[in-house]
CSV table of N, CA and C in Angstrom, one decimal:
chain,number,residue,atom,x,y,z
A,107,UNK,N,0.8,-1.2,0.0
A,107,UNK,CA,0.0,0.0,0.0
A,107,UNK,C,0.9,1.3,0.0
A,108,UNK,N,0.3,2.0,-0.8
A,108,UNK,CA,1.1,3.2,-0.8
A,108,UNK,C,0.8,4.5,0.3
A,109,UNK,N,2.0,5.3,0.4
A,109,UNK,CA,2.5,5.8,1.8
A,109,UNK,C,1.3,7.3,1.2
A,110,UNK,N,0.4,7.7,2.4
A,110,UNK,CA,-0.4,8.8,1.7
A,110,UNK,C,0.7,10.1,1.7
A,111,UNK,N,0.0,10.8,0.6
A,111,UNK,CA,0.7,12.2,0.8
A,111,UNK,C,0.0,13.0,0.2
A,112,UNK,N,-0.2,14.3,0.8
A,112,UNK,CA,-0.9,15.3,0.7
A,112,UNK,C,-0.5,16.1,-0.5
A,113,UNK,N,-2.1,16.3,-1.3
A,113,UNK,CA,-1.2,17.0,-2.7
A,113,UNK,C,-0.9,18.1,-2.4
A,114,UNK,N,0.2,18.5,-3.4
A,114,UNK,CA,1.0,19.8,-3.3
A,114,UNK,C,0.2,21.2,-3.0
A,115,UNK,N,-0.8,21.4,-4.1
A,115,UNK,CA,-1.1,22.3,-3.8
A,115,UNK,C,-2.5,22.4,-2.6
A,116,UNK,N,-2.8,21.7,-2.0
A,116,UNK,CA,-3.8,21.6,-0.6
A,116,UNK,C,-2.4,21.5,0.5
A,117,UNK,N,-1.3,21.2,0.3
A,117,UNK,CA,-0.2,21.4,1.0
A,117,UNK,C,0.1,23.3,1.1
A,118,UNK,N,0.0,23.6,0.2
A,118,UNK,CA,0.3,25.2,0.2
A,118,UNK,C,-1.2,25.7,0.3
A,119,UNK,N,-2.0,25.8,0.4
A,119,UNK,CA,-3.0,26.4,0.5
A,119,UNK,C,-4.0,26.6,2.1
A,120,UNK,N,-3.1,25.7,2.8
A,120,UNK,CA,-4.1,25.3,4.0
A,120,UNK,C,-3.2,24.8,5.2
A,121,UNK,N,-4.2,24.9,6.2
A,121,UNK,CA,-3.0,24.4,7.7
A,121,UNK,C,-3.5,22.9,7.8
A,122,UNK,N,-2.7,21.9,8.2
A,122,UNK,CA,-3.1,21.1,8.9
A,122,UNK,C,-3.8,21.3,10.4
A,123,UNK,N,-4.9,20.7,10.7
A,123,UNK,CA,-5.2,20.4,11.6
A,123,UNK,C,-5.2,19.0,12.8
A,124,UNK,N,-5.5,18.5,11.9
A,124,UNK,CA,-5.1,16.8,12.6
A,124,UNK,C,-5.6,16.0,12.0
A,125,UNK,N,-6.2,14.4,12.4
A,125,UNK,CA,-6.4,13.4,11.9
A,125,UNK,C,-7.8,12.8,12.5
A,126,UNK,N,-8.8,13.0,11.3
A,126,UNK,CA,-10.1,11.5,12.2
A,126,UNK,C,-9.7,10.1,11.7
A,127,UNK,N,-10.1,9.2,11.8
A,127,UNK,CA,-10.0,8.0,11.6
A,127,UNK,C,-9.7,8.1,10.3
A,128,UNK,N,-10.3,8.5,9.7
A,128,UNK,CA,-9.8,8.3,7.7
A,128,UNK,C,-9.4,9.6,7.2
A,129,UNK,N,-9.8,10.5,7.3
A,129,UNK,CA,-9.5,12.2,6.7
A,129,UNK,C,-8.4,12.6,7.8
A,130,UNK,N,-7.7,13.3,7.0
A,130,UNK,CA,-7.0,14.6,7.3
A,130,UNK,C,-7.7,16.2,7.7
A,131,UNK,N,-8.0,16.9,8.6
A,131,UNK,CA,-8.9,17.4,8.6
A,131,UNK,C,-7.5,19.2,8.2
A,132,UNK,N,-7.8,19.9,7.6
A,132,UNK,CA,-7.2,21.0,6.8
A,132,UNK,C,-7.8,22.1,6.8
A,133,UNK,N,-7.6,23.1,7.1
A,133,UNK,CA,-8.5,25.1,7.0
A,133,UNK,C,-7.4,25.2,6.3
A,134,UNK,N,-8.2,25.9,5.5
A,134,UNK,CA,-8.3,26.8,4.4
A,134,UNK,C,-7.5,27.8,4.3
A,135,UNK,N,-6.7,28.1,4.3
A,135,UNK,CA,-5.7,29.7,4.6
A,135,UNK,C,-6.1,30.5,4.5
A,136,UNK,N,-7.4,31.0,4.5
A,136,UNK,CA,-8.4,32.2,3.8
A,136,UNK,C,-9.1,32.8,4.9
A,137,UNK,N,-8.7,34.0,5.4
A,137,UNK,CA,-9.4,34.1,6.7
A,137,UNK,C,-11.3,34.4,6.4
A,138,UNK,N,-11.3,35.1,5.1
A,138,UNK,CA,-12.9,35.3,4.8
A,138,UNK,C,-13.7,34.6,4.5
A,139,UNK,N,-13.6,33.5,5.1
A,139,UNK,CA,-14.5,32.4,5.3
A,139,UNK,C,-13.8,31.4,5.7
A,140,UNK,N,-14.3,30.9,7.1
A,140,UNK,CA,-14.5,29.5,8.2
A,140,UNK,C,-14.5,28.1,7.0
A,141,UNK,N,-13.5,27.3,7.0
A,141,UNK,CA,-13.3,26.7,5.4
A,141,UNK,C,-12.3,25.7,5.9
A,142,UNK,N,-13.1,24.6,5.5
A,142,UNK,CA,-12.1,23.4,6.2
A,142,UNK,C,-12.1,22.4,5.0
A,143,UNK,N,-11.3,21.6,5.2
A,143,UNK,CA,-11.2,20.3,4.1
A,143,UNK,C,-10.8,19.3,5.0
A,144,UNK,N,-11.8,17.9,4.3
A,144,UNK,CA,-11.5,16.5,4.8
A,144,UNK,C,-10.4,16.0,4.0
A,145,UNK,N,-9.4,15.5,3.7
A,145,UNK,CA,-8.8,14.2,2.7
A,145,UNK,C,-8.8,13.0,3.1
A,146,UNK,N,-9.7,11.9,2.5
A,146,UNK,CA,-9.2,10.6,3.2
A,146,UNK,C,-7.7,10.4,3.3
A,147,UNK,N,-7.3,9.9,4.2
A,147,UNK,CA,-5.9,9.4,4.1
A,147,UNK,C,-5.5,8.3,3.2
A,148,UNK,N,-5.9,8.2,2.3
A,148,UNK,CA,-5.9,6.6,1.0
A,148,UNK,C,-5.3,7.0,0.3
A,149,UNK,N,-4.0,6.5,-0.5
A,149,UNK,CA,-3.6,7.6,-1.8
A,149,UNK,C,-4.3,7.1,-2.8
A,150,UNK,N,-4.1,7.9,-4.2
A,150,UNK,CA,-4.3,7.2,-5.3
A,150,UNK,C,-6.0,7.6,-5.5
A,151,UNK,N,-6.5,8.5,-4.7
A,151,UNK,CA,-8.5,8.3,-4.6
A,151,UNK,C,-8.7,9.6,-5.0
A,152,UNK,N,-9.5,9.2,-6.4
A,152,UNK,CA,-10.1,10.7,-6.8
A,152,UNK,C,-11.5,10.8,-6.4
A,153,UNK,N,-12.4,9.8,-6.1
A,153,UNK,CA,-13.9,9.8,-6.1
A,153,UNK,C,-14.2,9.3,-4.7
A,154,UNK,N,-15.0,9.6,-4.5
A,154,UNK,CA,-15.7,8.7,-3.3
A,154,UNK,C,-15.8,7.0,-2.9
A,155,UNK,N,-16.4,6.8,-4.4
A,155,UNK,CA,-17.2,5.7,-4.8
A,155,UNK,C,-15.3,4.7,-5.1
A,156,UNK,N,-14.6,5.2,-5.0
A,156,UNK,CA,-13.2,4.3,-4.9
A,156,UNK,C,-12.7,4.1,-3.9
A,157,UNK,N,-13.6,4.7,-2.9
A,157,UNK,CA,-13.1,4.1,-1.7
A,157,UNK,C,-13.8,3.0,-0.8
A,158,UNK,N,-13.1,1.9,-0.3
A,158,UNK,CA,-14.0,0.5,0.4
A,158,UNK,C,-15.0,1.1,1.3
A,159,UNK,N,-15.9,0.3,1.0
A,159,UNK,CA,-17.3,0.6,1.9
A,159,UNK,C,-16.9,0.8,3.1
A,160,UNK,N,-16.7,0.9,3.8
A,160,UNK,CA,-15.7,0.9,5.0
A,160,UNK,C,-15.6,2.3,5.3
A,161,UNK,N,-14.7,2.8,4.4
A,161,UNK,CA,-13.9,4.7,4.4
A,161,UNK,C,-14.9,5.0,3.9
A,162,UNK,N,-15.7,4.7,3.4
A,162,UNK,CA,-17.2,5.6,2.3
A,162,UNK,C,-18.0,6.1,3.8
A,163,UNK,N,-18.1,4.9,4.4
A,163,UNK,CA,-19.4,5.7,5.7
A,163,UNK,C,-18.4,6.7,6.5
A,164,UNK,N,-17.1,5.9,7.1
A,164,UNK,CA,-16.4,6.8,7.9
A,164,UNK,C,-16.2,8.3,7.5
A,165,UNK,N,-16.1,8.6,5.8
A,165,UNK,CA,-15.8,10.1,5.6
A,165,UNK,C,-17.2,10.3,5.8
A,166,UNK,N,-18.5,9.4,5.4
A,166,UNK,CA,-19.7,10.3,5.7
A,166,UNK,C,-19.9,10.7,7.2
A,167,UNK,N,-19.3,9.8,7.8
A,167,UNK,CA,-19.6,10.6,9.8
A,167,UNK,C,-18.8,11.3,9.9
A,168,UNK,N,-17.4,11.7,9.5
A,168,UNK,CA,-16.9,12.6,9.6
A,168,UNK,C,-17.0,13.7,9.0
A,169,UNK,N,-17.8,13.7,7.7
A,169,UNK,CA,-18.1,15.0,7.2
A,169,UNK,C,-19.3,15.5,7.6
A,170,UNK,N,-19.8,14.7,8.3
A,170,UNK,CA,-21.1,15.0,8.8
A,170,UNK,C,-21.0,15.5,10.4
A,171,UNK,N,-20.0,15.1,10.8
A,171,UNK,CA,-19.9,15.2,12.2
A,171,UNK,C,-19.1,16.8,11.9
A,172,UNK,N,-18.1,16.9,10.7
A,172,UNK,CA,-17.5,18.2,10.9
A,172,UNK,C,-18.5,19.0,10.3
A,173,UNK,N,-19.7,19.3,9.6
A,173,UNK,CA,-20.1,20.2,9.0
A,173,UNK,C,-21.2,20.8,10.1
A,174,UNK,N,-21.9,19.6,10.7
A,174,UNK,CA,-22.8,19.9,12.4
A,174,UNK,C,-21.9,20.9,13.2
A,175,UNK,N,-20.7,20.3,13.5
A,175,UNK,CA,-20.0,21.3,14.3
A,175,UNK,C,-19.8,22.7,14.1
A,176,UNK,N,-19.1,22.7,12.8
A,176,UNK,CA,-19.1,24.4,12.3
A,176,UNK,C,-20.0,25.0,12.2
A,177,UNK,N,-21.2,24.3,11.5
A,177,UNK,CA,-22.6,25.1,11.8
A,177,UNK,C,-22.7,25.8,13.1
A,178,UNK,N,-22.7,24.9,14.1
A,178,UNK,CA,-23.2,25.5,15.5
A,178,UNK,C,-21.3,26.7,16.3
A,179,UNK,N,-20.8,26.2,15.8
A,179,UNK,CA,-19.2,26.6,15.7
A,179,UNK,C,-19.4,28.1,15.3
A,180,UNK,N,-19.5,28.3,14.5
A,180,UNK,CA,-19.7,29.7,13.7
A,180,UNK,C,-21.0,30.1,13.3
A,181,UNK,N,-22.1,29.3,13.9
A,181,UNK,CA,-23.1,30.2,13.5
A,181,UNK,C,-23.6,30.2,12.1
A,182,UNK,N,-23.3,29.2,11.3
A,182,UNK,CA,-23.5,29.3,9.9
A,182,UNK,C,-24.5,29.4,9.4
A,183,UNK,N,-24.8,30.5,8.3
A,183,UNK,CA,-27.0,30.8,7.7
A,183,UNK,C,-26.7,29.3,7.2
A,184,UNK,N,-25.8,29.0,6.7
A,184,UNK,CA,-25.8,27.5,5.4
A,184,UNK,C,-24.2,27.0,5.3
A,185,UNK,N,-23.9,25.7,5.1
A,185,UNK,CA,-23.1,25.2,5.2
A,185,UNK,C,-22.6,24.4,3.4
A,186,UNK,N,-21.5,24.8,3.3
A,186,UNK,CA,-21.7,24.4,2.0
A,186,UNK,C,-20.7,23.5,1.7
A,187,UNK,N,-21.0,21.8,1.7
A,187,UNK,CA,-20.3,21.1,1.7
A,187,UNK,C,-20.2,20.3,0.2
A,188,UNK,N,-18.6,20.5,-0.1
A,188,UNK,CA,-18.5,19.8,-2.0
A,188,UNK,C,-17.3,18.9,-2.1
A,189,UNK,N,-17.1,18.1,-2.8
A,189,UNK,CA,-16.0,17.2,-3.8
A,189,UNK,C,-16.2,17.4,-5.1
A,190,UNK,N,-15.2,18.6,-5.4
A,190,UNK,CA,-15.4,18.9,-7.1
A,190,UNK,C,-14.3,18.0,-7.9
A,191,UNK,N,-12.9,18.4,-7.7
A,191,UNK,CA,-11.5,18.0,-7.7
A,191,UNK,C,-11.6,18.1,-9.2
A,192,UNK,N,-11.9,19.4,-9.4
A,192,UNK,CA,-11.7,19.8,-11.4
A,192,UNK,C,-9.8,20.3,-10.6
A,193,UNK,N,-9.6,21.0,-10.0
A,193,UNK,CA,-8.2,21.1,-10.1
A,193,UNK,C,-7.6,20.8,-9.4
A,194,UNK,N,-7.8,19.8,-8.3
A,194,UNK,CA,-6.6,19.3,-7.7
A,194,UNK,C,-8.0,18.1,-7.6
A,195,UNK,N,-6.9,16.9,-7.8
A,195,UNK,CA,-7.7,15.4,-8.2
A,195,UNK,C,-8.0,14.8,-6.9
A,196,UNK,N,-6.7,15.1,-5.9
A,196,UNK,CA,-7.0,13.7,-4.8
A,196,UNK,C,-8.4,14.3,-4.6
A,197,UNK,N,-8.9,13.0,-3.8
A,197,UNK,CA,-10.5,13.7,-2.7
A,197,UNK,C,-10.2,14.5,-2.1
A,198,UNK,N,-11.1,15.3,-1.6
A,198,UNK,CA,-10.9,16.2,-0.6
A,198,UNK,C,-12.5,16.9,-1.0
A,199,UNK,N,-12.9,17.1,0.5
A,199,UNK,CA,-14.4,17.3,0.5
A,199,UNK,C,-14.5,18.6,1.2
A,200,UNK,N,-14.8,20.2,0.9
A,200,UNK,CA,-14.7,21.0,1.4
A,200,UNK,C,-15.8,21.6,1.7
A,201,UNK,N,-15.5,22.0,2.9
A,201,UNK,CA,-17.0,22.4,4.6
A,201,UNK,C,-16.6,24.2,4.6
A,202,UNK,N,-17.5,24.8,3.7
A,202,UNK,CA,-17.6,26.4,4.4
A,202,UNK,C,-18.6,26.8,4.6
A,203,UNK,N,-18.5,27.4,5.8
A,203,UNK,CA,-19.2,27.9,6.5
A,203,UNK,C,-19.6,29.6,5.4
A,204,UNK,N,-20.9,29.5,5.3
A,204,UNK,CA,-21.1,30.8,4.6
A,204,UNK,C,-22.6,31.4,5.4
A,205,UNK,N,-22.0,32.9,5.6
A,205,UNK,CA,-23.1,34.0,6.0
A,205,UNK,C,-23.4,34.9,4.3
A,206,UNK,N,-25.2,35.5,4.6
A,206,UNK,CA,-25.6,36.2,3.5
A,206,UNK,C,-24.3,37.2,3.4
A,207,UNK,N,-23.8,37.8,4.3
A,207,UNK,CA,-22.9,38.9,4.3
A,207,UNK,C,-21.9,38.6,4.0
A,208,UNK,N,-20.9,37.5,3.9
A,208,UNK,CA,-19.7,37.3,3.3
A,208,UNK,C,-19.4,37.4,1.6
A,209,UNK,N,-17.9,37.4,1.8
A,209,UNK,CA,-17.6,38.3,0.4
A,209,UNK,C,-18.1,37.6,-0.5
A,210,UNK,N,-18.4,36.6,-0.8
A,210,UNK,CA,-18.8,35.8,-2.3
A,210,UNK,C,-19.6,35.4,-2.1
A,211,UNK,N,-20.8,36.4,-1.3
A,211,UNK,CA,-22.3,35.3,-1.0
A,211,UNK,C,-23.4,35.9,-2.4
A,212,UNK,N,-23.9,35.4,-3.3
A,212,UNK,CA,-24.5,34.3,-2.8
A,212,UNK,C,-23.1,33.0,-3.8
A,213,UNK,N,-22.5,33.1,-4.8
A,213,UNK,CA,-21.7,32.6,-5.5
A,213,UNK,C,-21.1,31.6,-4.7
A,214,UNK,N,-20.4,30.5,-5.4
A,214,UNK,CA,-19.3,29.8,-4.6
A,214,UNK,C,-18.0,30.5,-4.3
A,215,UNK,N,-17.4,30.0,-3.0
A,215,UNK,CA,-16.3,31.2,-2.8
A,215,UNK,C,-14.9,30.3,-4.0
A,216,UNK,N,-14.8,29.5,-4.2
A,216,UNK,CA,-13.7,29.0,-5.5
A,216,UNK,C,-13.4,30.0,-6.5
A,217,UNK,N,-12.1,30.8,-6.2
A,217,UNK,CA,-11.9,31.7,-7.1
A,217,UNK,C,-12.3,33.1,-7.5
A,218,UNK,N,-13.3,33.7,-6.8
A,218,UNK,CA,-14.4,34.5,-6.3
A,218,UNK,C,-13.0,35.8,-5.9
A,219,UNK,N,-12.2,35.6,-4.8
A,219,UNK,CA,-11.7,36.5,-4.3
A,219,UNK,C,-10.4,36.1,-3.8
A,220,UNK,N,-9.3,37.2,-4.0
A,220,UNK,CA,-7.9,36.2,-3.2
A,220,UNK,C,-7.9,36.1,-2.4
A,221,UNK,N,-7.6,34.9,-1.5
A,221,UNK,CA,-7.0,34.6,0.0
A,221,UNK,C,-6.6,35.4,0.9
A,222,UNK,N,-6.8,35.6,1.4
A,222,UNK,CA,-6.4,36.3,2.8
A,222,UNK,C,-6.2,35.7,4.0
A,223,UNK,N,-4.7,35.4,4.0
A,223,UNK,CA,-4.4,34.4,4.7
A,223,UNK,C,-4.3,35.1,6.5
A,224,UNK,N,-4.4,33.9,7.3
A,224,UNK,CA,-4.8,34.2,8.8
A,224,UNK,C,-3.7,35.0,9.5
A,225,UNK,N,-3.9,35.9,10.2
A,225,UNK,CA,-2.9,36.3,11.0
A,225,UNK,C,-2.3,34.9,12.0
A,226,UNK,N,-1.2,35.0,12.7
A,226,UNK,CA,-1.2,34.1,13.7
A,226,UNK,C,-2.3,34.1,14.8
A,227,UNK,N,-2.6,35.5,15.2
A,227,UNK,CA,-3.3,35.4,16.1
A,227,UNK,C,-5.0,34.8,15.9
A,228,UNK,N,-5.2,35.2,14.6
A,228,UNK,CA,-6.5,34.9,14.2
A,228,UNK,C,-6.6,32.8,13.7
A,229,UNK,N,-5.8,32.5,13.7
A,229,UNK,CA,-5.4,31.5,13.2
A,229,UNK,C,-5.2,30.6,14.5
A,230,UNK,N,-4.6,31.0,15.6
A,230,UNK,CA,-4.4,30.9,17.0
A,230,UNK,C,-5.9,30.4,17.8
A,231,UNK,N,-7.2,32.1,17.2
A,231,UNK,CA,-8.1,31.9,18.0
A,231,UNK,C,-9.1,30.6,17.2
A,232,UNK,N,-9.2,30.4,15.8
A,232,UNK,CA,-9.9,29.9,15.3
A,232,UNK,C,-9.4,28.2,15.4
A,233,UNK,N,-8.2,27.9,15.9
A,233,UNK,CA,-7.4,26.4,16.9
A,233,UNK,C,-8.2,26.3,17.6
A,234,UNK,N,-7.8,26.9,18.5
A,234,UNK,CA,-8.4,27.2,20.1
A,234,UNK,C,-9.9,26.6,20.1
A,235,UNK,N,-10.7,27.1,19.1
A,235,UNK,CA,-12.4,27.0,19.0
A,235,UNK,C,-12.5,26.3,19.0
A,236,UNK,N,-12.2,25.2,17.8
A,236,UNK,CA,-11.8,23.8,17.3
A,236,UNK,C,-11.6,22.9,18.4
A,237,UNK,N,-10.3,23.2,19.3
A,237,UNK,CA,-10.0,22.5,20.0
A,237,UNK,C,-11.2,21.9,21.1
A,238,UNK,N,-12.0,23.0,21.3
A,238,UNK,CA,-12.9,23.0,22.5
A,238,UNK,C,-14.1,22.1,21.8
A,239,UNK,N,-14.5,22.4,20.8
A,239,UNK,CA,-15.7,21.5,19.6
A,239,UNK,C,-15.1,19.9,19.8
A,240,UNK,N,-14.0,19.7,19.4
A,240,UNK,CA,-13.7,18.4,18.5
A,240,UNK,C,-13.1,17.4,19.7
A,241,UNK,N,-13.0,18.2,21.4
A,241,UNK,CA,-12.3,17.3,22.1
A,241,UNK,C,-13.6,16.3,22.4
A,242,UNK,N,-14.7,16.4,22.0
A,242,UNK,CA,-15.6,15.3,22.4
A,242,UNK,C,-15.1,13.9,21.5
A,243,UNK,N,-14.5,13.8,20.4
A,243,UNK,CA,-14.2,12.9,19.4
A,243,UNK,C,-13.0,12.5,19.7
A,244,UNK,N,-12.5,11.4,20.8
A,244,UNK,CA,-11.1,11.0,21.4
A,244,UNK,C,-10.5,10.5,20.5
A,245,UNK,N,-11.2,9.9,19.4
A,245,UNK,CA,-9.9,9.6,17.8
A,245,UNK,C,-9.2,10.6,17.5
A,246,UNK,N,-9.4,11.8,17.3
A,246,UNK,CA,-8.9,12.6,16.6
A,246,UNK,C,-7.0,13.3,17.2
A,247,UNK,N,-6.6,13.0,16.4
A,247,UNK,CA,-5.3,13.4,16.6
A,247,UNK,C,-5.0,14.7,16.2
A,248,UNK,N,-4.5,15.7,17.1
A,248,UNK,CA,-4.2,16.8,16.6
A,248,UNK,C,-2.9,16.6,15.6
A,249,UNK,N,-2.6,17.5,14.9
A,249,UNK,CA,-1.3,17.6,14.3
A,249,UNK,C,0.0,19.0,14.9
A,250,UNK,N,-0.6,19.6,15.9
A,250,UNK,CA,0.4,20.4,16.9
A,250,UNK,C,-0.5,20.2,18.3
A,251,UNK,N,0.9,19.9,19.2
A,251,UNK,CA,0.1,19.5,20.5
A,251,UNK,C,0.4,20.9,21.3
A,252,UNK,N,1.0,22.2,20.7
A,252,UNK,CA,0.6,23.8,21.0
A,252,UNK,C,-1.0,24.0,20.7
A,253,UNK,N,-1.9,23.4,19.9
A,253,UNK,CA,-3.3,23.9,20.2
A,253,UNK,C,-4.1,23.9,21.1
């Protein structure tokens, strides 16, 4: 089996956050919208439907379990969860949190507006939140034990 690895560019574009049982859980670098990404940890998987019935439910409870969270996390009017992978192929299932008032509402935010990447501190508080949400879920492995 092959060793996973995170594509390049979801490598530059986003923080790690930690690990659920199958996904990589990833924000967005973009402070103008609450913006997370799942990656199963499988290499080689561009679709869902390629992965064993097994990882198919596990990303469904974890994407479900992360998109409940943010909702009540941030307050979200609507939550907009997708797997497009027109430009970066591996899976990766992305959870944003969108208010009517944010910059690309009503549109998809993909390309919409540049990045505006987090201060530390803003980046610091938006851990922090996380940390207090997701310690109910004792699988989850952080990926800095400073959060």
């Amino acid at each position: 089996m092959s060793r996973f690895e995170l594509d390049p560019q979801l490598a530059r574009d986003c923080v790690v956050v930690g690990d659920f049982p199958v996904c990589r859980l990833l924000l967005m670098n973009d402070s103008q919208y609450p913006w997370f990404i799942l990656v199963p940890r499988v290499q080689g998987v561009e679709e869902i439907y390629q992965l064993d019935e097994t990882d198919q439910q596990q990303l469904l409870f974890e994407s479900s379990y992360l998109a409940e969270m943010l909702q009540v996390l941030f307050s979200a009017e609507k939550m907009n969860v997708a797997a497009l992978g027109n430009v970066v192929r591996q899976l990766h299932v992305h959870h944003v949190v969108r208010y009517s008032t944010d910059a690309a509402w009503p549109a998809p935010v993909w390309g919409k507006h540049p990045a505006r990447p987090y201060t530390d501190e803003a980046l610091s508080e938006v851990m922090q939140k996380l940390k207090k949400s997701i310690s109910d879920m004792p699988s989850f492995q952080w990926a800095h034990t400073d959060v």
